[in-house]
Amino acid sequence: MSIVVQKFGGTSVGSADRIKRVAGYALKEKEKGHDVVVVVSAMDKTTDALVKLAGELSDVPRKREMDMLLSTGEQVTISLLTMALQHKGAEAVSLTGRQAGIRTDAVFGNAKITSIETGRIEGELSAGRIVVVAGFQGVTEDGELTTLGRGGSDTTAAALASALKADRCDIYTDVDGVYTSDPRVVPRAAKIDGLSYNDMLCFATMGANVLHPRAIKHAKEHLVPLIVRSSLKEGRGSVISAKAQKNGSIVGVALQKGISVLTIHGCDGGESLILYDLDSHHIETERIKHREDLALIIKDEDVHAVKKIVSGYSGAYSHFEIAEDLSKVCVIGSIQSSGEVKEKVTNVFHDYHIGKVSVWESSVGLSALVDRGDVEKAARILHMHFGLDYIESKRAIL
Ligand code: ASP
Ligand code: MG
């Protein structure tokens, strides 16, 4: 039997009417003969409201209690959606992360899924039920509730799709697909019909916000296609699959604001413990090693935590410094490391007076750190210079 996993974000389940509509989407797949698993987020801005509420009671609420609190949001949605489905005459059942067999490590607030025991879900599916699972949550070996990091419902959906060997995983959201750049910044950005897991991973890590980065890794594991589509209007969306772009093609320009660089000087091999520690706290950093200096590219919100970790290993280096108020722009695609793209970016920045801090190539493209005030202009210019601007006539000819 073919299995389809559908995921609906907060906006898509933001009211009773929208939940009814989501029930309709699930039923439609069921009527086509698929087994259906639906993963939902908390309604609308519920999670933000809960975070705010916690802040009114404590300056630094413990992460265990935060997870206890935040996991309630998704639980509201699963029960309501299941009621809506039952009201329409469907057989359906709601499951928390724990009931769905989602095991995680014990990093509260940012846990990783370690395994999924699919027996319960499979049993419900073979009994003909639509299974509605709470996104963003799991349980540790010791029975503690955990959450997967903000935006983590995508990861629940992709990990379930992978574990169940689903035919596809539809990510319903409030945009109609993945764009070549952020359309609010680059008006000529175009929707991409199909892209590879690797390219999508780069968009997501660069803060594109359409998909949680870990979701892509899970989907890639069993090559489950992910389809990003709108829950508010019909359309084919963007298909993310193993199909790669042709070599050397550039697929987009991503940008990320609020970036800091922490440079550790004089670390002759002593950095490995620091990196290990950062990984075990699940802090994502991009790292550039240059002789005895190690630059960690981090989000502003992680500066405090990274500083604390690095300071704990003061014997392993001579000193460190932090540059704040930067932004990052990334040219995404399979660029052959010929230096050609790097040269083009450097020249474009020079011609348009963009204050660049550094440019480097990585496996997913080319990144540049620029002053915060220049990043939007940089994105628009690179988008144009790499031939990505959407021009009506270009589409018409194709
Ligand atoms: N409700 C969680 C959040 O707002 C998880 C999610 O929406 O994916 O981050
Ligand atoms: Mg999201």
mmCIF file of C-alpha atoms and ligand atoms in Angstrom:
data_model
loop_
_atom_site.group_PDB
_atom_site.id
_atom_site.type_symbol
_atom_site.label_atom_id
_atom_site.label_comp_id
_atom_site.label_asym_id
_atom_site.label_seq_id
_atom_site.Cartn_x
_atom_site.Cartn_y
_atom_site.Cartn_z
ATOM 1 C CA MET A 1 0.000 0.000 0.000
ATOM 2 C CA SER A 2 1.316 3.448 -0.799
ATOM 3 C CA ILE A 3 1.764 5.850 2.069
ATOM 4 C CA VAL A 4 1.520 9.626 1.827
ATOM 5 C CA VAL A 5 2.680 11.850 4.681
ATOM 6 C CA GLN A 6 1.246 15.360 4.783
ATOM 7 C CA LYS A 7 2.508 18.155 7.013
ATOM 8 C CA PHE A 8 0.575 21.330 7.788
ATOM 9 C CA GLY A 9 2.229 24.344 9.417
ATOM 10 C CA GLY A 10 0.753 26.742 11.969
ATOM 11 C CA THR A 11 -0.918 29.092 9.481
ATOM 12 C CA SER A 12 -2.590 26.189 7.664
ATOM 13 C CA VAL A 13 -4.264 25.037 10.911
ATOM 14 C CA GLY A 14 -4.737 28.533 12.363
ATOM 15 C CA SER A 15 -8.544 28.397 12.814
ATOM 16 C CA ALA A 16 -11.437 25.916 12.930
ATOM 17 C CA ASP A 17 -12.222 26.689 9.288
ATOM 18 C CA ARG A 18 -8.663 26.042 8.226
ATOM 19 C CA ILE A 19 -8.584 22.785 10.177
ATOM 20 C CA LYS A 20 -11.727 21.695 8.289
ATOM 21 C CA ARG A 21 -9.952 22.465 5.069
ATOM 22 C CA VAL A 22 -6.907 20.412 6.143
ATOM 23 C CA ALA A 23 -9.250 17.523 6.939
ATOM 24 C CA GLY A 24 -10.463 17.823 3.351
ATOM 25 C CA TYR A 25 -6.894 17.541 2.006
ATOM 26 C CA ALA A 26 -6.261 14.413 4.076
ATOM 27 C CA LEU A 27 -9.538 12.806 2.979
ATOM 28 C CA LYS A 28 -8.790 13.522 -0.653
ATOM 29 C CA GLU A 29 -5.533 11.511 -0.466
ATOM 30 C CA LYS A 30 -7.295 8.739 1.424
ATOM 31 C CA GLU A 31 -9.994 8.550 -1.247
ATOM 32 C CA LYS A 32 -7.294 8.160 -3.883
ATOM 33 C CA GLY A 33 -6.417 4.912 -2.102
ATOM 34 C CA HIS A 34 -3.348 5.980 -0.133
ATOM 35 C CA ASP A 35 -2.646 5.358 3.518
ATOM 36 C CA VAL A 36 -2.416 8.827 5.056
ATOM 37 C CA VAL A 37 -0.346 10.164 7.943
ATOM 38 C CA VAL A 38 -0.858 13.837 8.796
ATOM 39 C CA VAL A 39 1.670 15.789 10.869
ATOM 40 C CA VAL A 40 0.564 19.135 12.264
ATOM 41 C CA SER A 41 2.139 22.139 13.986
ATOM 42 C CA ALA A 42 0.630 24.196 16.773
ATOM 43 C CA MET A 43 -2.157 26.553 15.664
ATOM 44 C CA ASP A 44 -0.977 29.870 14.254
ATOM 45 C CA LYS A 45 1.337 31.708 16.710
ATOM 46 C CA THR A 46 0.606 29.438 19.684
ATOM 47 C CA THR A 47 4.244 28.455 20.222
ATOM 48 C CA ASP A 48 5.367 32.106 20.272
ATOM 49 C CA ALA A 49 2.627 32.930 22.772
ATOM 50 C CA LEU A 50 3.731 30.087 25.046
ATOM 51 C CA VAL A 51 7.371 31.226 24.880
ATOM 52 C CA LYS A 52 6.260 34.720 25.861
ATOM 53 C CA LEU A 53 4.193 33.432 28.721
ATOM 54 C CA ALA A 54 7.151 31.474 30.091
ATOM 55 C CA GLY A 55 9.242 34.651 29.891
ATOM 56 C CA GLU A 56 6.790 36.408 32.194
ATOM 57 C CA LEU A 57 7.479 33.860 34.912
ATOM 58 C CA SER A 58 11.183 33.252 34.597
ATOM 59 C CA ASP A 59 14.210 34.941 33.002
ATOM 60 C CA VAL A 60 15.844 31.654 32.119
ATOM 61 C CA PRO A 61 13.207 28.919 32.222
ATOM 62 C CA ARG A 62 14.747 25.449 32.279
ATOM 63 C CA LYS A 63 14.681 23.721 28.941
ATOM 64 C CA ARG A 64 12.957 20.611 30.245
ATOM 65 C CA GLU A 65 9.996 22.694 31.390
ATOM 66 C CA MET A 66 9.979 24.645 28.133
ATOM 67 C CA ASP A 67 9.586 21.378 26.246
ATOM 68 C CA MET A 68 6.805 20.290 28.559
ATOM 69 C CA LEU A 69 5.063 23.579 27.803
ATOM 70 C CA LEU A 70 5.706 23.899 24.073
ATOM 71 C CA SER A 71 4.716 20.335 23.230
ATOM 72 C CA THR A 72 1.148 21.158 24.315
ATOM 73 C CA GLY A 73 0.586 23.366 21.237
ATOM 74 C CA GLU A 74 0.738 20.482 18.777
ATOM 75 C CA GLN A 75 -1.443 18.347 21.017
ATOM 76 C CA VAL A 76 -4.298 20.837 20.657
ATOM 77 C CA THR A 77 -4.115 20.590 16.874
ATOM 78 C CA ILE A 78 -4.004 16.783 16.593
ATOM 79 C CA SER A 79 -7.148 16.337 18.629
ATOM 80 C CA LEU A 80 -9.060 19.066 16.767
ATOM 81 C CA LEU A 81 -8.058 17.789 13.338
ATOM 82 C CA THR A 82 -8.995 14.245 14.283
ATOM 83 C CA MET A 83 -12.415 15.435 15.455
ATOM 84 C CA ALA A 84 -12.881 17.264 12.159
ATOM 85 C CA LEU A 85 -12.003 14.096 10.236
ATOM 86 C CA GLN A 86 -14.335 11.956 12.316
ATOM 87 C CA HIS A 87 -17.098 14.507 11.824
ATOM 88 C CA LYS A 88 -16.674 14.047 8.076
ATOM 89 C CA GLY A 89 -17.202 10.318 8.583
ATOM 90 C CA ALA A 90 -13.556 9.247 8.358
ATOM 91 C CA GLU A 91 -11.812 6.803 10.673
ATOM 92 C CA ALA A 92 -8.946 8.739 12.260
ATOM 93 C CA VAL A 93 -6.793 8.699 15.380
ATOM 94 C CA SER A 94 -4.483 11.276 16.968
ATOM 95 C CA LEU A 95 -1.063 10.321 18.358
ATOM 96 C CA THR A 96 1.472 12.315 20.383
ATOM 97 C CA GLY A 97 5.130 11.991 19.428
ATOM 98 C CA ARG A 98 5.575 9.396 22.095
ATOM 99 C CA GLN A 99 2.573 7.337 20.963
ATOM 100 C CA ALA A 100 3.862 7.549 17.410
ATOM 101 C CA GLY A 101 7.118 5.925 18.562
ATOM 102 C CA ILE A 102 9.380 8.948 18.021
ATOM 103 C CA ARG A 103 12.530 8.561 20.106
ATOM 104 C CA THR A 104 15.004 11.419 20.520
ATOM 105 C CA ASP A 105 18.219 12.219 22.340
ATOM 106 C CA ALA A 106 18.007 14.287 25.535
ATOM 107 C CA VAL A 107 18.988 17.721 24.185
ATOM 108 C CA PHE A 108 15.913 19.601 25.422
ATOM 109 C CA GLY A 109 14.738 22.333 23.100
ATOM 110 C CA ASN A 110 16.735 21.033 20.164
ATOM 111 C CA ALA A 111 16.501 17.253 20.289
ATOM 112 C CA LYS A 112 17.382 14.989 17.381
ATOM 113 C CA ILE A 113 15.284 11.999 16.384
ATOM 114 C CA THR A 114 17.328 8.859 17.029
ATOM 115 C CA SER A 115 14.802 6.186 15.957
ATOM 116 C CA ILE A 116 11.143 5.654 15.155
ATOM 117 C CA GLU A 117 9.239 2.576 16.260
ATOM 118 C CA THR A 118 6.598 2.481 13.514
ATOM 119 C CA GLY A 119 4.499 -0.466 14.831
ATOM 120 C CA ARG A 120 1.675 1.610 16.274
ATOM 121 C CA ILE A 121 1.256 3.804 13.214
ATOM 122 C CA GLU A 122 1.358 0.817 10.874
ATOM 123 C CA GLY A 123 -1.305 -0.929 12.948
ATOM 124 C CA GLU A 124 -3.588 2.111 12.790
ATOM 125 C CA LEU A 125 -3.054 2.455 9.037
ATOM 126 C CA SER A 126 -3.907 -1.162 8.379
ATOM 127 C CA ALA A 127 -7.089 -0.700 10.404
ATOM 128 C CA GLY A 128 -7.993 1.915 7.778
ATOM 129 C CA ARG A 129 -7.450 4.984 9.935
ATOM 130 C CA ILE A 130 -5.943 8.311 9.000
ATOM 131 C CA VAL A 131 -3.182 8.861 11.563
ATOM 132 C CA VAL A 132 -2.705 12.398 12.887
ATOM 133 C CA VAL A 133 0.670 12.910 14.585
ATOM 134 C CA ALA A 134 1.871 15.839 16.725
ATOM 135 C CA GLY A 135 4.878 17.455 15.074
ATOM 136 C CA PHE A 136 7.945 18.893 16.800
ATOM 137 C CA GLN A 137 8.010 16.442 19.720
ATOM 138 C CA GLY A 138 9.418 13.141 20.877
ATOM 139 C CA VAL A 139 10.434 11.233 23.946
ATOM 140 C CA THR A 140 13.809 10.177 25.349
ATOM 141 C CA GLU A 141 14.740 6.689 26.434
ATOM 142 C CA ASP A 142 13.955 7.820 29.998
ATOM 143 C CA GLY A 143 10.473 8.936 29.054
ATOM 144 C CA GLU A 144 11.205 12.673 29.070
ATOM 145 C CA LEU A 145 9.290 14.862 26.597
ATOM 146 C CA THR A 146 11.480 16.741 24.136
ATOM 147 C CA THR A 147 11.026 19.194 21.272
ATOM 148 C CA LEU A 148 13.005 19.276 18.037
ATOM 149 C CA GLY A 149 13.835 22.986 17.716
ATOM 150 C CA ARG A 150 11.646 25.721 16.223
ATOM 151 C CA GLY A 151 10.122 24.673 12.930
ATOM 152 C CA GLY A 152 10.694 21.023 13.843
ATOM 153 C CA SER A 153 7.347 19.677 12.619
ATOM 154 C CA ASP A 154 8.858 19.437 9.140
ATOM 155 C CA THR A 155 11.443 17.102 10.603
ATOM 156 C CA THR A 156 8.779 14.941 12.256
ATOM 157 C CA ALA A 157 7.028 14.600 8.893
ATOM 158 C CA ALA A 158 10.151 13.801 6.871
ATOM 159 C CA ALA A 159 11.485 11.374 9.487
ATOM 160 C CA LEU A 160 8.134 9.551 9.587
ATOM 161 C CA ALA A 161 7.983 9.461 5.793
ATOM 162 C CA SER A 162 11.456 7.961 5.734
ATOM 163 C CA ALA A 163 10.775 5.402 8.485
ATOM 164 C CA LEU A 164 7.476 4.354 6.865
ATOM 165 C CA LYS A 165 9.082 4.321 3.399
ATOM 166 C CA ALA A 166 6.341 6.635 2.212
ATOM 167 C CA ASP A 167 5.856 7.449 -1.460
ATOM 168 C CA ARG A 168 6.113 11.143 -0.777
ATOM 169 C CA CYS A 169 5.941 13.782 1.907
ATOM 170 C CA ASP A 170 3.842 16.870 1.147
ATOM 171 C CA ILE A 171 4.837 19.936 3.151
ATOM 172 C CA TYR A 172 1.861 22.307 3.056
ATOM 173 C CA THR A 173 2.802 25.832 3.996
ATOM 174 C CA ASP A 174 1.834 29.447 3.369
ATOM 175 C CA VAL A 175 4.080 29.873 0.340
ATOM 176 C CA ASP A 176 3.621 28.023 -2.947
ATOM 177 C CA GLY A 177 7.128 26.603 -3.194
ATOM 178 C CA VAL A 178 10.839 27.244 -2.926
ATOM 179 C CA TYR A 179 12.090 30.401 -4.616
ATOM 180 C CA THR A 180 15.442 31.274 -6.174
ATOM 181 C CA SER A 181 15.743 33.924 -3.450
ATOM 182 C CA ASP A 182 13.604 35.619 -0.830
ATOM 183 C CA PRO A 183 10.921 37.362 -2.949
ATOM 184 C CA ARG A 184 10.522 40.098 -0.322
ATOM 185 C CA VAL A 185 14.123 41.110 -0.968
ATOM 186 C CA VAL A 186 14.575 40.050 -4.582
ATOM 187 C CA PRO A 187 11.347 40.855 -6.467
ATOM 188 C CA ARG A 188 12.563 38.959 -9.520
ATOM 189 C CA ALA A 189 12.942 35.670 -7.650
ATOM 190 C CA ALA A 190 11.143 32.755 -9.306
ATOM 191 C CA LYS A 191 9.599 29.557 -8.002
ATOM 192 C CA ILE A 192 11.790 26.497 -8.569
ATOM 193 C CA ASP A 193 9.920 23.430 -9.911
ATOM 194 C CA GLY A 194 12.485 20.831 -8.887
ATOM 195 C CA LEU A 195 15.701 20.835 -6.873
ATOM 196 C CA SER A 196 18.068 18.363 -5.240
ATOM 197 C CA TYR A 197 18.288 17.524 -1.546
ATOM 198 C CA ASN A 198 21.711 19.155 -1.388
ATOM 199 C CA ASP A 199 20.591 22.431 -2.918
ATOM 200 C CA MET A 200 17.566 22.518 -0.628
ATOM 201 C CA LEU A 201 19.786 21.805 2.356
ATOM 202 C CA CYS A 202 21.808 24.856 1.500
ATOM 203 C CA PHE A 203 18.689 27.044 1.180
ATOM 204 C CA ALA A 204 17.410 25.756 4.516
ATOM 205 C CA THR A 205 20.687 26.105 6.396
ATOM 206 C CA MET A 206 20.919 29.609 5.038
ATOM 207 C CA GLY A 207 17.736 30.479 6.869
ATOM 208 C CA ALA A 208 15.318 30.322 3.946
ATOM 209 C CA ASN A 209 12.729 29.256 6.537
ATOM 210 C CA VAL A 210 10.660 27.128 4.163
ATOM 211 C CA LEU A 211 11.940 23.838 5.552
ATOM 212 C CA HIS A 212 13.698 22.740 8.717
ATOM 213 C CA PRO A 213 17.240 21.651 7.655
ATOM 214 C CA ARG A 214 17.052 18.318 9.466
ATOM 215 C CA ALA A 215 13.893 17.404 7.550
ATOM 216 C CA ILE A 216 15.889 17.296 4.335
ATOM 217 C CA LYS A 217 18.500 14.981 5.827
ATOM 218 C CA HIS A 218 15.785 12.533 6.912
ATOM 219 C CA ALA A 219 14.077 12.597 3.515
ATOM 220 C CA LYS A 220 17.405 12.006 1.783
ATOM 221 C CA GLU A 221 18.096 8.913 3.886
ATOM 222 C CA HIS A 222 15.402 6.897 2.099
ATOM 223 C CA LEU A 223 15.105 9.160 -0.924
ATOM 224 C CA VAL A 224 11.540 10.207 -0.117
ATOM 225 C CA PRO A 225 10.522 13.116 -2.363
ATOM 226 C CA LEU A 226 9.487 16.241 -0.438
ATOM 227 C CA ILE A 227 6.953 18.535 -2.040
ATOM 228 C CA VAL A 228 6.658 22.079 -0.728
ATOM 229 C CA ARG A 229 3.217 23.453 -1.666
ATOM 230 C CA SER A 230 0.630 25.969 -0.563
ATOM 231 C CA SER A 231 -2.315 24.966 1.604
ATOM 232 C CA LEU A 232 -4.149 28.078 0.507
ATOM 233 C CA LYS A 233 -4.007 27.787 -3.261
ATOM 234 C CA GLU A 234 -3.714 24.944 -5.772
ATOM 235 C CA GLY A 235 -0.407 24.380 -7.501
ATOM 236 C CA ARG A 236 2.332 21.876 -8.182
ATOM 237 C CA GLY A 237 4.746 23.314 -5.639
ATOM 238 C CA SER A 238 8.476 22.531 -5.632
ATOM 239 C CA VAL A 239 9.684 18.940 -5.708
ATOM 240 C CA ILE A 240 12.824 18.145 -3.728
ATOM 241 C CA SER A 241 14.348 14.830 -4.718
ATOM 242 C CA ALA A 242 17.588 13.082 -5.588
ATOM 243 C CA LYS A 243 17.421 14.468 -9.109
ATOM 244 C CA ALA A 244 20.341 16.851 -9.285
ATOM 245 C CA GLN A 245 20.651 19.917 -11.440
ATOM 246 C CA LYS A 246 23.029 19.674 -14.313
ATOM 247 C CA ASN A 247 26.589 20.216 -13.241
ATOM 248 C CA GLY A 248 27.696 23.755 -12.807
ATOM 249 C CA SER A 249 24.225 25.262 -12.622
ATOM 250 C CA ILE A 250 23.377 27.927 -10.089
ATOM 251 C CA VAL A 251 19.934 27.515 -8.523
ATOM 252 C CA GLY A 252 19.598 30.451 -6.210
ATOM 253 C CA VAL A 253 20.914 33.163 -3.954
ATOM 254 C CA ALA A 254 20.157 32.873 -0.255
ATOM 255 C CA LEU A 255 20.740 35.511 2.362
ATOM 256 C CA GLN A 256 20.909 35.459 6.115
ATOM 257 C CA LYS A 257 20.994 38.422 8.444
ATOM 258 C CA GLY A 258 22.217 38.518 12.020
ATOM 259 C CA ILE A 259 25.501 36.683 11.626
ATOM 260 C CA SER A 260 28.593 36.856 13.827
ATOM 261 C CA VAL A 261 32.050 35.439 13.365
ATOM 262 C CA LEU A 262 34.012 34.146 16.292
ATOM 263 C CA THR A 263 37.654 33.703 15.353
ATOM 264 C CA ILE A 264 39.876 31.567 17.543
ATOM 265 C CA HIS A 265 43.550 32.404 17.094
ATOM 266 C CA GLY A 266 46.496 30.126 17.614
ATOM 267 C CA CYS A 267 44.700 26.794 17.882
ATOM 268 C CA ASP A 268 47.077 24.170 16.655
ATOM 269 C CA GLY A 269 44.783 21.131 16.718
ATOM 270 C CA GLY A 270 43.290 22.138 20.062
ATOM 271 C CA GLU A 271 39.973 23.007 18.414
ATOM 272 C CA SER A 272 38.691 19.463 18.070
ATOM 273 C CA LEU A 273 37.254 19.387 21.588
ATOM 274 C CA ILE A 274 35.534 22.725 21.031
ATOM 275 C CA LEU A 275 33.950 21.469 17.825
ATOM 276 C CA TYR A 276 32.872 18.287 19.525
ATOM 277 C CA ASP A 277 31.262 20.283 22.316
ATOM 278 C CA LEU A 278 29.445 22.548 19.828
ATOM 279 C CA ASP A 279 28.119 19.482 18.001
ATOM 280 C CA SER A 280 26.865 17.866 21.161
ATOM 281 C CA HIS A 281 24.895 21.051 21.900
ATOM 282 C CA HIS A 282 23.560 20.867 18.309
ATOM 283 C CA ILE A 283 24.865 24.354 17.551
ATOM 284 C CA GLU A 284 25.167 24.712 13.797
ATOM 285 C CA THR A 285 28.292 26.555 12.702
ATOM 286 C CA GLU A 286 30.113 26.920 9.459
ATOM 287 C CA ARG A 287 33.845 26.584 10.027
ATOM 288 C CA ILE A 288 36.766 27.988 8.141
ATOM 289 C CA LYS A 289 40.258 26.945 9.122
ATOM 290 C CA HIS A 290 43.117 29.099 7.970
ATOM 291 C CA ARG A 291 46.514 28.042 9.287
ATOM 292 C CA GLU A 292 46.218 28.278 13.071
ATOM 293 C CA ASP A 293 43.063 30.358 13.045
ATOM 294 C CA LEU A 294 39.571 28.933 13.113
ATOM 295 C CA ALA A 295 36.605 31.111 12.165
ATOM 296 C CA LEU A 296 33.168 29.985 13.336
ATOM 297 C CA ILE A 297 30.271 31.538 11.427
ATOM 298 C CA ILE A 298 27.312 31.600 13.790
ATOM 299 C CA LYS A 299 23.874 33.088 14.205
ATOM 300 C CA ASP A 300 23.667 36.085 16.541
ATOM 301 C CA GLU A 301 21.343 34.150 18.825
ATOM 302 C CA ASP A 302 24.039 31.495 19.385
ATOM 303 C CA VAL A 303 26.854 33.931 20.266
ATOM 304 C CA HIS A 304 26.312 33.656 23.987
ATOM 305 C CA ALA A 305 26.322 29.841 24.018
ATOM 306 C CA VAL A 306 29.322 29.569 21.683
ATOM 307 C CA LYS A 307 31.338 32.081 23.720
ATOM 308 C CA LYS A 308 30.670 30.077 26.852
ATOM 309 C CA ILE A 309 31.798 26.810 25.258
ATOM 310 C CA VAL A 310 34.919 28.308 23.682
ATOM 311 C CA SER A 311 35.917 30.010 26.947
ATOM 312 C CA GLY A 312 35.837 26.628 28.646
ATOM 313 C CA TYR A 313 38.843 25.480 26.584
ATOM 314 C CA SER A 314 41.090 28.518 27.060
ATOM 315 C CA GLY A 315 44.194 26.311 27.186
ATOM 316 C CA ALA A 316 43.630 25.202 23.591
ATOM 317 C CA TYR A 317 44.282 28.550 21.839
ATOM 318 C CA SER A 318 45.860 31.944 22.406
ATOM 319 C CA HIS A 319 42.785 34.232 22.188
ATOM 320 C CA PHE A 320 39.509 34.757 20.363
ATOM 321 C CA GLU A 321 37.589 37.722 18.957
ATOM 322 C CA ILE A 322 34.048 38.314 17.767
ATOM 323 C CA ALA A 323 32.843 40.337 14.792
ATOM 324 C CA GLU A 324 29.138 41.114 15.019
ATOM 325 C CA ASP A 325 26.556 42.795 12.817
ATOM 326 C CA LEU A 326 27.335 40.885 9.661
ATOM 327 C CA SER A 327 25.187 39.147 7.061
ATOM 328 C CA LYS A 328 25.795 36.253 4.746
ATOM 329 C CA VAL A 329 24.853 35.791 1.141
ATOM 330 C CA CYS A 330 25.253 32.443 -0.584
ATOM 331 C CA VAL A 331 25.256 31.498 -4.259
ATOM 332 C CA ILE A 332 23.745 28.011 -4.292
ATOM 333 C CA GLY A 333 24.510 25.348 -6.844
ATOM 334 C CA SER A 334 27.022 22.767 -7.900
ATOM 335 C CA ILE A 335 29.887 25.064 -8.761
ATOM 336 C CA GLN A 336 33.076 23.380 -9.877
ATOM 337 C CA SER A 337 35.820 24.649 -7.690
ATOM 338 C CA SER A 338 37.583 26.531 -10.448
ATOM 339 C CA GLY A 339 37.604 29.858 -8.707
ATOM 340 C CA GLU A 340 35.487 31.270 -11.532
ATOM 341 C CA VAL A 341 32.400 31.930 -9.421
ATOM 342 C CA LYS A 342 34.509 33.377 -6.659
ATOM 343 C CA GLU A 343 36.173 35.749 -9.047
ATOM 344 C CA LYS A 344 32.826 36.817 -10.495
ATOM 345 C CA VAL A 345 31.383 37.505 -7.038
ATOM 346 C CA THR A 346 34.473 39.450 -5.984
ATOM 347 C CA ASN A 347 34.317 41.577 -9.142
ATOM 348 C CA VAL A 348 30.590 42.243 -8.795
ATOM 349 C CA PHE A 349 31.057 43.334 -5.181
ATOM 350 C CA HIS A 350 33.868 45.618 -6.228
ATOM 351 C CA ASP A 351 31.865 47.195 -9.069
ATOM 352 C CA TYR A 352 28.818 47.819 -6.896
ATOM 353 C CA HIS A 353 30.752 48.980 -3.827
ATOM 354 C CA ILE A 354 29.632 46.192 -1.553
ATOM 355 C CA GLY A 355 31.762 45.961 1.572
ATOM 356 C CA LYS A 356 32.723 42.335 1.689
ATOM 357 C CA VAL A 357 34.430 40.716 4.647
ATOM 358 C CA SER A 358 35.302 37.379 3.077
ATOM 359 C CA VAL A 359 34.272 34.963 0.330
ATOM 360 C CA TRP A 360 34.711 31.198 0.400
ATOM 361 C CA GLU A 361 33.640 28.111 -1.528
ATOM 362 C CA SER A 362 31.955 25.127 0.055
ATOM 363 C CA SER A 363 30.365 21.893 -1.154
ATOM 364 C CA VAL A 364 27.008 23.585 -1.724
ATOM 365 C CA GLY A 365 28.079 26.822 -3.291
ATOM 366 C CA LEU A 366 29.819 30.015 -2.487
ATOM 367 C CA SER A 367 29.302 32.175 0.578
ATOM 368 C CA ALA A 368 30.260 35.731 1.360
ATOM 369 C CA LEU A 369 30.101 37.749 4.538
ATOM 370 C CA VAL A 370 29.060 41.326 3.966
ATOM 371 C CA ASP A 371 28.125 44.295 6.111
ATOM 372 C CA ARG A 372 24.575 44.040 7.390
ATOM 373 C CA GLY A 373 23.445 47.099 5.440
ATOM 374 C CA ASP A 374 24.664 45.701 2.112
ATOM 375 C CA VAL A 375 23.152 42.240 2.115
ATOM 376 C CA GLU A 376 19.874 42.950 0.310
ATOM 377 C CA LYS A 377 21.594 44.855 -2.456
ATOM 378 C CA ALA A 378 24.194 42.082 -2.732
ATOM 379 C CA ALA A 379 21.494 39.436 -3.103
ATOM 380 C CA ARG A 380 19.657 41.359 -5.841
ATOM 381 C CA ILE A 381 22.827 42.001 -7.803
ATOM 382 C CA LEU A 382 24.112 38.416 -7.589
ATOM 383 C CA HIS A 383 20.657 37.110 -8.554
ATOM 384 C CA MET A 384 20.797 39.202 -11.693
ATOM 385 C CA HIS A 385 24.435 38.470 -12.543
ATOM 386 C CA PHE A 386 23.949 34.720 -12.286
ATOM 387 C CA GLY A 387 21.019 34.847 -14.718
ATOM 388 C CA LEU A 388 18.331 34.005 -12.165
ATOM 389 C CA ASP A 389 16.089 37.047 -12.600
ATOM 390 C CA TYR A 390 12.583 36.033 -13.573
ATOM 391 C CA ILE A 391 11.640 37.731 -16.797
ATOM 392 C CA GLU A 392 8.151 37.200 -18.202
ATOM 393 C CA SER A 393 9.384 36.693 -21.769
ATOM 394 C CA LYS A 394 11.899 34.059 -20.670
ATOM 395 C CA ARG A 395 9.059 31.884 -19.367
ATOM 396 C CA ALA A 396 6.953 32.540 -22.460
ATOM 397 C CA ILE A 397 9.674 31.234 -24.788
ATOM 398 C CA LEU A 398 10.124 28.083 -22.713
HETATM 399 N N1 ASP B 1 5.188 24.806 16.670
HETATM 400 C C1 ASP B 1 6.607 24.741 16.489
HETATM 401 C C2 ASP B 1 7.159 26.112 16.140
HETATM 402 O O1 ASP B 1 6.415 27.057 16.057
HETATM 403 C C3 ASP B 1 7.016 23.709 15.508
HETATM 404 C C4 ASP B 1 6.627 23.974 14.080
HETATM 405 O O2 ASP B 1 5.803 24.815 13.807
HETATM 406 O O3 ASP B 1 7.158 23.324 13.184
HETATM 407 O O4 ASP B 1 8.328 26.262 15.979
HETATM 408 MG MG MG B 2 7.846 25.927 9.382
#
